Amino acid sequence: MPAFLFEPGTSPLLVSMPHVGTHIPAGLAADMTEAAHGVPDTDWHVDRLYDFLPALGASVLRATHSRYVIDLNRPPGGESLYPGARNTELCPTSLFDDRPIYRPGRAPDATAVAGRRAVYWQPYHDRLAAELAGIKARHGYALLFDAHSIRSHVPRFFEGRLWDINLGTGDGLAASPAVAEAVTGAARHAPGYTSILNGRFKGGYITRHYGRPADRIEALQLELSQIVYMEEEPPFRFRDDRAAEIRPALRRILEAMLAAGAEQHREVSPAV
């Protein structure tokens, strides 16, 4: 199975979905616990939820393998994204509820992690970087939206119920103020949903690494509370009724990003 699936678009927008994959190769699955085989910490149905992306001309990059194989939204060296808070590793060893991913003595060592990084992590990031460069060459700038979701209650990472719409720009480093303000404004006007910018989730490695507004690449992460579009317990059923209610808000957020990006970079000519 390839490390990712890619659908090209026509607009300056690239949507990355690094945690939507569920595949675990048989050889790795044999080392994992039964609890891990259910891949409960997947960003379930994110690709299905954002079914309107073709209408926006967005390019879409989707992971195929589970984050338990390797986490595409972590630094290749495994550095912590949230110092002082609990984190998961480049190759996670525990579920979000602290149950082990691996059977005793079967967790990957440094050599195994390096091998997975070469086989799964690097191809995704090579394609991500290449697509951003191509979009920037065609349009003069690029917009990167990293789409995620997580259960509304995960005591390991945050207290109480999570905000519904969690936007992150790496504390302002990954997106210009104009783009951030336009997107957060769209989120604030989503009726019935709570939203926050740079709260508990400020954007992972993808947002922080690729977002370079001064270089005309704007990046933003959205960590969506799963309760707004699905059932959070197994079998993690997609809820069409809930999805129909949140989709217009998500589309307005991306439309705001496109409009603000165009305005922010409207005098920039494509590179030649």
PDB file of C-alpha atoms in Angstrom:
ATOM      1  CA  MET A   1       0.000   0.000   0.000  1.00  0.00           C
ATOM      2  CA  PRO A   2       1.381   3.466  -0.830  1.00  0.00           C
ATOM      3  CA  ALA A   3       2.261   5.790   2.039  1.00  0.00           C
ATOM      4  CA  PHE A   4      -0.314   8.355   0.891  1.00  0.00           C
ATOM      5  CA  LEU A   5      -3.005   9.208  -1.636  1.00  0.00           C
ATOM      6  CA  PHE A   6      -2.993  12.486  -3.526  1.00  0.00           C
ATOM      7  CA  GLU A   7      -5.715  14.332  -5.407  1.00  0.00           C
ATOM      8  CA  PRO A   8      -4.552  17.393  -7.370  1.00  0.00           C
ATOM      9  CA  GLY A   9      -6.496  20.641  -7.344  1.00  0.00           C
ATOM     10  CA  THR A  10      -6.542  23.969  -9.111  1.00  0.00           C
ATOM     11  CA  SER A  11      -6.588  26.541  -6.289  1.00  0.00           C
ATOM     12  CA  PRO A  12      -3.734  27.697  -4.000  1.00  0.00           C
ATOM     13  CA  LEU A  13      -5.077  25.450  -1.223  1.00  0.00           C
ATOM     14  CA  LEU A  14      -3.470  22.150  -0.160  1.00  0.00           C
ATOM     15  CA  VAL A  15      -5.253  20.117   2.523  1.00  0.00           C
ATOM     16  CA  SER A  16      -3.159  17.602   4.455  1.00  0.00           C
ATOM     17  CA  MET A  17      -4.739  14.734   6.412  1.00  0.00           C
ATOM     18  CA  PRO A  18      -1.843  12.992   8.183  1.00  0.00           C
ATOM     19  CA  HIS A  19      -3.855  11.009  10.748  1.00  0.00           C
ATOM     20  CA  VAL A  20      -6.762   9.704   8.688  1.00  0.00           C
ATOM     21  CA  GLY A  21      -5.021   6.425   7.757  1.00  0.00           C
ATOM     22  CA  THR A  22      -5.875   3.120   9.428  1.00  0.00           C
ATOM     23  CA  HIS A  23      -3.601   0.572   7.734  1.00  0.00           C
ATOM     24  CA  ILE A  24      -0.996  -1.294   9.778  1.00  0.00           C
ATOM     25  CA  PRO A  25       1.257  -3.729   7.846  1.00  0.00           C
ATOM     26  CA  ALA A  26       0.888  -7.304   9.059  1.00  0.00           C
ATOM     27  CA  GLY A  27       4.467  -7.530  10.253  1.00  0.00           C
ATOM     28  CA  LEU A  28       4.025  -4.526  12.523  1.00  0.00           C
ATOM     29  CA  ALA A  29       0.539  -5.515  13.648  1.00  0.00           C
ATOM     30  CA  ALA A  30       1.950  -8.775  15.001  1.00  0.00           C
ATOM     31  CA  ASP A  31       3.939  -6.761  17.542  1.00  0.00           C
ATOM     32  CA  MET A  32       0.928  -4.713  18.663  1.00  0.00           C
ATOM     33  CA  THR A  33      -1.771  -5.280  21.254  1.00  0.00           C
ATOM     34  CA  GLU A  34      -5.379  -6.062  20.419  1.00  0.00           C
ATOM     35  CA  ALA A  35      -6.340  -2.600  21.645  1.00  0.00           C
ATOM     36  CA  ALA A  36      -3.984  -1.029  19.119  1.00  0.00           C
ATOM     37  CA  HIS A  37      -5.419  -3.090  16.269  1.00  0.00           C
ATOM     38  CA  GLY A  38      -8.614  -1.058  16.591  1.00  0.00           C
ATOM     39  CA  VAL A  39      -6.637   2.172  15.906  1.00  0.00           C
ATOM     40  CA  PRO A  40      -8.940   4.162  18.226  1.00  0.00           C
ATOM     41  CA  ASP A  41      -6.889   7.371  17.997  1.00  0.00           C
ATOM     42  CA  THR A  42      -7.442   7.781  14.265  1.00  0.00           C
ATOM     43  CA  ASP A  43      -8.743  11.083  12.882  1.00  0.00           C
ATOM     44  CA  TRP A  44     -11.849   9.165  11.865  1.00  0.00           C
ATOM     45  CA  HIS A  45     -13.720  10.061   8.663  1.00  0.00           C
ATOM     46  CA  VAL A  46     -11.940  13.400   8.185  1.00  0.00           C
ATOM     47  CA  ASP A  47     -11.715  12.773   4.433  1.00  0.00           C
ATOM     48  CA  ARG A  48     -15.437  12.004   4.310  1.00  0.00           C
ATOM     49  CA  LEU A  49     -16.304  15.062   6.367  1.00  0.00           C
ATOM     50  CA  TYR A  50     -14.454  17.422   4.012  1.00  0.00           C
ATOM     51  CA  ASP A  51     -16.275  16.143   0.943  1.00  0.00           C
ATOM     52  CA  PHE A  52     -16.631  19.684  -0.433  1.00  0.00           C
ATOM     53  CA  LEU A  53     -12.910  20.156  -1.092  1.00  0.00           C
ATOM     54  CA  PRO A  54     -13.116  19.506  -4.868  1.00  0.00           C
ATOM     55  CA  ALA A  55     -15.570  22.396  -5.143  1.00  0.00           C
ATOM     56  CA  LEU A  56     -12.899  24.669  -3.632  1.00  0.00           C
ATOM     57  CA  GLY A  57     -10.262  23.447  -6.070  1.00  0.00           C
ATOM     58  CA  ALA A  58      -8.171  22.105  -3.188  1.00  0.00           C
ATOM     59  CA  SER A  59      -5.394  19.573  -3.572  1.00  0.00           C
ATOM     60  CA  VAL A  60      -5.649  16.813  -0.950  1.00  0.00           C
ATOM     61  CA  LEU A  61      -2.868  14.698   0.564  1.00  0.00           C
ATOM     62  CA  ARG A  62      -4.097  11.790   2.710  1.00  0.00           C
ATOM     63  CA  ALA A  63      -2.132   9.312   4.782  1.00  0.00           C
ATOM     64  CA  THR A  64      -3.019   5.652   4.334  1.00  0.00           C
ATOM     65  CA  HIS A  65      -1.192   4.168   7.326  1.00  0.00           C
ATOM     66  CA  SER A  66      -2.138   4.527  10.979  1.00  0.00           C
ATOM     67  CA  ARG A  67      -0.388   7.045  13.178  1.00  0.00           C
ATOM     68  CA  TYR A  68       0.674   3.995  15.237  1.00  0.00           C
ATOM     69  CA  VAL A  69       3.032   3.047  12.396  1.00  0.00           C
ATOM     70  CA  ILE A  70       4.557   6.529  12.470  1.00  0.00           C
ATOM     71  CA  ASP A  71       3.154   9.952  13.258  1.00  0.00           C
ATOM     72  CA  LEU A  72       3.463  12.166  10.202  1.00  0.00           C
ATOM     73  CA  ASN A  73       2.758  15.271  12.296  1.00  0.00           C
ATOM     74  CA  ARG A  74       5.805  14.859  14.558  1.00  0.00           C
ATOM     75  CA  PRO A  75       9.352  16.137  13.965  1.00  0.00           C
ATOM     76  CA  PRO A  76      11.632  13.536  12.363  1.00  0.00           C
ATOM     77  CA  GLY A  77      13.955  13.750  15.365  1.00  0.00           C
ATOM     78  CA  GLY A  78      11.137  13.143  17.823  1.00  0.00           C
ATOM     79  CA  GLU A  79      11.393  16.481  19.631  1.00  0.00           C
ATOM     80  CA  SER A  80       8.444  17.451  21.830  1.00  0.00           C
ATOM     81  CA  LEU A  81       5.949  19.865  20.273  1.00  0.00           C
ATOM     82  CA  TYR A  82       4.464  20.838  23.631  1.00  0.00           C
ATOM     83  CA  PRO A  83       7.254  20.965  26.241  1.00  0.00           C
ATOM     84  CA  GLY A  84       5.914  20.407  29.715  1.00  0.00           C
ATOM     85  CA  ALA A  85       2.737  18.703  28.472  1.00  0.00           C
ATOM     86  CA  ARG A  86       2.156  15.051  27.748  1.00  0.00           C
ATOM     87  CA  ASN A  87       2.950  14.110  24.155  1.00  0.00           C
ATOM     88  CA  THR A  88       3.052  11.065  21.908  1.00  0.00           C
ATOM     89  CA  GLU A  89       6.214   9.986  20.118  1.00  0.00           C
ATOM     90  CA  LEU A  90       7.219   9.841  16.458  1.00  0.00           C
ATOM     91  CA  CYS A  91       6.413   6.122  16.703  1.00  0.00           C
ATOM     92  CA  PRO A  92       3.837   6.111  19.512  1.00  0.00           C
ATOM     93  CA  THR A  93       4.081   3.470  22.220  1.00  0.00           C
ATOM     94  CA  SER A  94       0.798   4.128  24.013  1.00  0.00           C
ATOM     95  CA  LEU A  95      -2.802   4.886  23.131  1.00  0.00           C
ATOM     96  CA  PHE A  96      -4.344   8.192  24.143  1.00  0.00           C
ATOM     97  CA  ASP A  97      -5.813   6.391  27.159  1.00  0.00           C
ATOM     98  CA  ASP A  98      -2.316   5.136  28.136  1.00  0.00           C
ATOM     99  CA  ARG A  99      -2.867   1.499  27.210  1.00  0.00           C
ATOM    100  CA  PRO A 100       0.206   0.036  25.477  1.00  0.00           C
ATOM    101  CA  ILE A 101       0.385  -0.163  21.704  1.00  0.00           C
ATOM    102  CA  TYR A 102       3.017  -2.915  21.767  1.00  0.00           C
ATOM    103  CA  ARG A 103       3.241  -6.301  23.360  1.00  0.00           C
ATOM    104  CA  PRO A 104       5.972  -6.575  26.023  1.00  0.00           C
ATOM    105  CA  GLY A 105       9.428  -6.190  24.514  1.00  0.00           C
ATOM    106  CA  ARG A 106       8.122  -5.505  20.993  1.00  0.00           C
ATOM    107  CA  ALA A 107       8.253  -1.690  20.807  1.00  0.00           C
ATOM    108  CA  PRO A 108      10.436  -0.373  17.956  1.00  0.00           C
ATOM    109  CA  ASP A 109      14.056   0.486  18.712  1.00  0.00           C
ATOM    110  CA  ALA A 110      15.968   3.375  17.160  1.00  0.00           C
ATOM    111  CA  THR A 111      16.838   1.356  14.067  1.00  0.00           C
ATOM    112  CA  ALA A 112      13.217   0.370  13.493  1.00  0.00           C
ATOM    113  CA  VAL A 113      12.053   3.960  13.954  1.00  0.00           C
ATOM    114  CA  ALA A 114      14.628   5.168  11.413  1.00  0.00           C
ATOM    115  CA  GLY A 115      13.393   2.543   8.958  1.00  0.00           C
ATOM    116  CA  ARG A 116       9.773   3.625   9.323  1.00  0.00           C
ATOM    117  CA  ARG A 117      10.779   7.247   8.956  1.00  0.00           C
ATOM    118  CA  ALA A 118      12.402   6.454   5.608  1.00  0.00           C
ATOM    119  CA  VAL A 119       9.557   4.278   4.317  1.00  0.00           C
ATOM    120  CA  TYR A 120       6.478   6.197   5.517  1.00  0.00           C
ATOM    121  CA  TRP A 121       7.319   9.626   6.961  1.00  0.00           C
ATOM    122  CA  GLN A 122       9.739  10.895   4.330  1.00  0.00           C
ATOM    123  CA  PRO A 123       7.606  10.172   1.235  1.00  0.00           C
ATOM    124  CA  TYR A 124       4.641  12.035   2.726  1.00  0.00           C
ATOM    125  CA  HIS A 125       6.748  15.066   3.528  1.00  0.00           C
ATOM    126  CA  ASP A 126       8.583  14.982   0.228  1.00  0.00           C
ATOM    127  CA  ARG A 127       5.242  15.125  -1.581  1.00  0.00           C
ATOM    128  CA  LEU A 128       3.905  17.796   0.763  1.00  0.00           C
ATOM    129  CA  ALA A 129       6.928  20.009   0.158  1.00  0.00           C
ATOM    130  CA  ALA A 130       6.828  19.414  -3.596  1.00  0.00           C
ATOM    131  CA  GLU A 131       3.136  20.275  -3.850  1.00  0.00           C
ATOM    132  CA  LEU A 132       3.563  23.470  -1.845  1.00  0.00           C
ATOM    133  CA  ALA A 133       6.439  24.481  -4.108  1.00  0.00           C
ATOM    134  CA  GLY A 134       4.339  23.729  -7.180  1.00  0.00           C
ATOM    135  CA  ILE A 135       1.343  25.669  -5.901  1.00  0.00           C
ATOM    136  CA  LYS A 136       3.531  28.621  -5.027  1.00  0.00           C
ATOM    137  CA  ALA A 137       5.092  28.553  -8.503  1.00  0.00           C
ATOM    138  CA  ARG A 138       1.651  28.576 -10.141  1.00  0.00           C
ATOM    139  CA  HIS A 139      -0.114  31.083  -7.879  1.00  0.00           C
ATOM    140  CA  GLY A 140       2.660  33.106  -6.265  1.00  0.00           C
ATOM    141  CA  TYR A 141       1.736  31.776  -2.814  1.00  0.00           C
ATOM    142  CA  ALA A 142       0.412  28.619  -1.168  1.00  0.00           C
ATOM    143  CA  LEU A 143      -2.125  27.857   1.563  1.00  0.00           C
ATOM    144  CA  LEU A 144      -1.724  24.732   3.696  1.00  0.00           C
ATOM    145  CA  PHE A 145      -4.593  23.474   5.843  1.00  0.00           C
ATOM    146  CA  ASP A 146      -3.801  20.536   8.136  1.00  0.00           C
ATOM    147  CA  ALA A 147      -7.064  18.733   8.958  1.00  0.00           C
ATOM    148  CA  HIS A 148      -7.341  16.776  12.216  1.00  0.00           C
ATOM    149  CA  SER A 149      -9.887  15.553  14.714  1.00  0.00           C
ATOM    150  CA  ILE A 150      -9.793  14.144  18.242  1.00  0.00           C
ATOM    151  CA  ARG A 151     -12.227  12.916  20.880  1.00  0.00           C
ATOM    152  CA  SER A 152     -13.866  15.684  22.868  1.00  0.00           C
ATOM    153  CA  HIS A 153     -12.568  14.252  26.160  1.00  0.00           C
ATOM    154  CA  VAL A 154      -8.958  13.037  26.416  1.00  0.00           C
ATOM    155  CA  PRO A 155      -7.770  13.579  30.014  1.00  0.00           C
ATOM    156  CA  ARG A 156      -4.200  12.743  29.042  1.00  0.00           C
ATOM    157  CA  PHE A 157      -3.978  15.914  26.958  1.00  0.00           C
ATOM    158  CA  PHE A 158      -6.545  18.363  28.340  1.00  0.00           C
ATOM    159  CA  GLU A 159      -9.111  18.822  31.085  1.00  0.00           C
ATOM    160  CA  GLY A 160     -12.841  18.702  30.486  1.00  0.00           C
ATOM    161  CA  ARG A 161     -14.425  18.924  27.061  1.00  0.00           C
ATOM    162  CA  LEU A 162     -12.362  20.314  24.213  1.00  0.00           C
ATOM    163  CA  TRP A 163     -13.498  23.333  22.201  1.00  0.00           C
ATOM    164  CA  ASP A 164     -15.330  22.268  19.040  1.00  0.00           C
ATOM    165  CA  ILE A 165     -13.081  24.100  16.556  1.00  0.00           C
ATOM    166  CA  ASN A 166      -9.420  24.355  17.589  1.00  0.00           C
ATOM    167  CA  LEU A 167      -7.379  26.472  15.178  1.00  0.00           C
ATOM    168  CA  GLY A 168      -3.600  26.638  15.364  1.00  0.00           C
ATOM    169  CA  THR A 169      -0.980  28.805  13.696  1.00  0.00           C
ATOM    170  CA  GLY A 170       1.974  27.941  15.921  1.00  0.00           C
ATOM    171  CA  ASP A 171       1.269  31.016  18.047  1.00  0.00           C
ATOM    172  CA  GLY A 172       1.242  33.199  14.957  1.00  0.00           C
ATOM    173  CA  LEU A 173       4.417  31.923  13.305  1.00  0.00           C
ATOM    174  CA  ALA A 174       2.789  29.822  10.571  1.00  0.00           C
ATOM    175  CA  ALA A 175       0.193  32.255   9.203  1.00  0.00           C
ATOM    176  CA  SER A 176      -0.008  35.999   8.736  1.00  0.00           C
ATOM    177  CA  PRO A 177      -2.331  37.967  11.043  1.00  0.00           C
ATOM    178  CA  ALA A 178      -4.703  38.710   8.154  1.00  0.00           C
ATOM    179  CA  VAL A 179      -5.207  35.033   7.334  1.00  0.00           C
ATOM    180  CA  ALA A 180      -5.495  34.026  10.986  1.00  0.00           C
ATOM    181  CA  GLU A 181      -8.037  36.753  11.699  1.00  0.00           C
ATOM    182  CA  ALA A 182     -10.161  35.862   8.683  1.00  0.00           C
ATOM    183  CA  VAL A 183     -10.265  32.193   9.617  1.00  0.00           C
ATOM    184  CA  THR A 184     -10.962  32.761  13.301  1.00  0.00           C
ATOM    185  CA  GLY A 185     -13.676  35.245  12.346  1.00  0.00           C
ATOM    186  CA  ALA A 186     -15.365  32.586  10.230  1.00  0.00           C
ATOM    187  CA  ALA A 187     -15.105  30.109  13.098  1.00  0.00           C
ATOM    188  CA  ARG A 188     -16.575  32.547  15.615  1.00  0.00           C
ATOM    189  CA  HIS A 189     -19.627  32.984  13.411  1.00  0.00           C
ATOM    190  CA  ALA A 190     -20.323  29.248  13.261  1.00  0.00           C
ATOM    191  CA  PRO A 191     -23.643  29.045  15.134  1.00  0.00           C
ATOM    192  CA  GLY A 192     -23.718  26.554  17.975  1.00  0.00           C
ATOM    193  CA  TYR A 193     -19.987  25.747  17.969  1.00  0.00           C
ATOM    194  CA  THR A 194     -17.195  26.917  20.237  1.00  0.00           C
ATOM    195  CA  SER A 195     -13.831  27.903  18.768  1.00  0.00           C
ATOM    196  CA  ILE A 196     -10.374  29.012  19.847  1.00  0.00           C
ATOM    197  CA  LEU A 197      -7.095  30.048  18.228  1.00  0.00           C
ATOM    198  CA  ASN A 198      -3.807  28.634  19.548  1.00  0.00           C
ATOM    199  CA  GLY A 199      -5.371  27.003  22.572  1.00  0.00           C
ATOM    200  CA  ARG A 200      -4.346  23.485  23.621  1.00  0.00           C
ATOM    201  CA  PHE A 201      -3.626  22.612  19.978  1.00  0.00           C
ATOM    202  CA  LYS A 202      -1.426  25.207  18.301  1.00  0.00           C
ATOM    203  CA  GLY A 203      -0.531  23.173  15.232  1.00  0.00           C
ATOM    204  CA  GLY A 204       1.823  20.235  14.965  1.00  0.00           C
ATOM    205  CA  TYR A 205       5.037  19.750  13.032  1.00  0.00           C
ATOM    206  CA  ILE A 206       3.397  20.164   9.623  1.00  0.00           C
ATOM    207  CA  THR A 207       1.891  23.548  10.428  1.00  0.00           C
ATOM    208  CA  ARG A 208       4.942  24.867  12.244  1.00  0.00           C
ATOM    209  CA  HIS A 209       7.511  23.551   9.767  1.00  0.00           C
ATOM    210  CA  TYR A 210       5.876  24.523   6.478  1.00  0.00           C
ATOM    211  CA  GLY A 211       4.102  27.719   7.474  1.00  0.00           C
ATOM    212  CA  ARG A 212       6.334  30.611   6.421  1.00  0.00           C
ATOM    213  CA  PRO A 213       4.199  33.691   5.735  1.00  0.00           C
ATOM    214  CA  ALA A 214       7.229  35.792   4.821  1.00  0.00           C
ATOM    215  CA  ASP A 215       7.975  33.207   2.132  1.00  0.00           C
ATOM    216  CA  ARG A 216       4.315  33.281   0.982  1.00  0.00           C
ATOM    217  CA  ILE A 217       3.310  29.928   2.468  1.00  0.00           C
ATOM    218  CA  GLU A 218       0.451  30.238   4.963  1.00  0.00           C
ATOM    219  CA  ALA A 219      -0.293  27.231   7.186  1.00  0.00           C
ATOM    220  CA  LEU A 220      -3.041  26.509   9.666  1.00  0.00           C
ATOM    221  CA  GLN A 221      -4.208  23.432  11.586  1.00  0.00           C
ATOM    222  CA  LEU A 222      -7.760  22.633  12.602  1.00  0.00           C
ATOM    223  CA  GLU A 223      -8.235  20.090  15.382  1.00  0.00           C
ATOM    224  CA  LEU A 224     -11.947  19.344  15.317  1.00  0.00           C
ATOM    225  CA  SER A 225     -13.733  17.799  18.265  1.00  0.00           C
ATOM    226  CA  GLN A 226     -15.085  14.498  16.976  1.00  0.00           C
ATOM    227  CA  ILE A 227     -18.344  14.797  18.882  1.00  0.00           C
ATOM    228  CA  VAL A 228     -19.561  17.367  16.342  1.00  0.00           C
ATOM    229  CA  TYR A 229     -19.654  14.870  13.452  1.00  0.00           C
ATOM    230  CA  MET A 230     -19.398  11.254  14.678  1.00  0.00           C
ATOM    231  CA  GLU A 231     -19.835   8.839  17.552  1.00  0.00           C
ATOM    232  CA  GLU A 232     -16.688   8.825  19.650  1.00  0.00           C
ATOM    233  CA  GLU A 233     -16.891   5.222  20.864  1.00  0.00           C
ATOM    234  CA  PRO A 234     -16.389   2.039  18.790  1.00  0.00           C
ATOM    235  CA  PRO A 235     -17.298   1.420  16.052  1.00  0.00           C
ATOM    236  CA  PHE A 236     -16.751   5.189  15.574  1.00  0.00           C
ATOM    237  CA  ARG A 237     -19.797   5.651  13.379  1.00  0.00           C
ATOM    238  CA  PHE A 238     -19.999   8.676  11.097  1.00  0.00           C
ATOM    239  CA  ARG A 239     -23.079  10.793  11.808  1.00  0.00           C
ATOM    240  CA  ASP A 240     -24.488  12.253   8.616  1.00  0.00           C
ATOM    241  CA  ASP A 241     -26.844  14.508  10.576  1.00  0.00           C
ATOM    242  CA  ARG A 242     -24.076  16.054  12.639  1.00  0.00           C
ATOM    243  CA  ALA A 243     -21.754  16.310   9.639  1.00  0.00           C
ATOM    244  CA  ALA A 244     -24.406  18.167   7.662  1.00  0.00           C
ATOM    245  CA  GLU A 245     -24.540  20.784  10.410  1.00  0.00           C
ATOM    246  CA  ILE A 246     -20.772  21.373  10.775  1.00  0.00           C
ATOM    247  CA  ARG A 247     -19.820  21.198   7.078  1.00  0.00           C
ATOM    248  CA  PRO A 248     -21.034  24.719   6.203  1.00  0.00           C
ATOM    249  CA  ALA A 249     -18.867  26.136   8.995  1.00  0.00           C
ATOM    250  CA  LEU A 250     -15.836  24.190   7.814  1.00  0.00           C
ATOM    251  CA  ARG A 251     -16.386  25.338   4.268  1.00  0.00           C
ATOM    252  CA  ARG A 252     -16.665  28.973   5.369  1.00  0.00           C
ATOM    253  CA  ILE A 253     -13.399  28.616   7.284  1.00  0.00           C
ATOM    254  CA  LEU A 254     -11.604  27.385   4.180  1.00  0.00           C
ATOM    255  CA  GLU A 255     -13.272  29.975   1.977  1.00  0.00           C
ATOM    256  CA  ALA A 256     -12.095  32.646   4.409  1.00  0.00           C
ATOM    257  CA  MET A 257      -8.566  31.260   4.212  1.00  0.00           C
ATOM    258  CA  LEU A 258      -8.673  31.349   0.413  1.00  0.00           C
ATOM    259  CA  ALA A 259     -10.039  34.891   0.292  1.00  0.00           C
ATOM    260  CA  ALA A 260      -7.612  36.244   2.882  1.00  0.00           C
ATOM    261  CA  GLY A 261      -4.686  34.505   1.223  1.00  0.00           C
ATOM    262  CA  ALA A 262      -5.572  35.991  -2.133  1.00  0.00           C
ATOM    263  CA  GLU A 263      -5.873  39.463  -0.613  1.00  0.00           C
ATOM    264  CA  GLN A 264      -2.675  39.124   1.411  1.00  0.00           C
ATOM    265  CA  HIS A 265      -0.645  38.047  -1.604  1.00  0.00           C
ATOM    266  CA  ARG A 266      -2.594  39.648  -4.462  1.00  0.00           C
ATOM    267  CA  GLU A 267       0.341  41.686  -5.743  1.00  0.00           C
ATOM    268  CA  VAL A 268       2.653  38.680  -5.878  1.00  0.00           C
ATOM    269  CA  SER A 269       3.347  37.273  -9.335  1.00  0.00           C
ATOM    270  CA  PRO A 270       4.004  33.543  -9.801  1.00  0.00           C
ATOM    271  CA  ALA A 271       7.662  32.618  -9.817  1.00  0.00           C
ATOM    272  CA  VAL A 272       9.294  32.127 -13.202  1.00  0.00           C
TER     273      VAL A 272
END
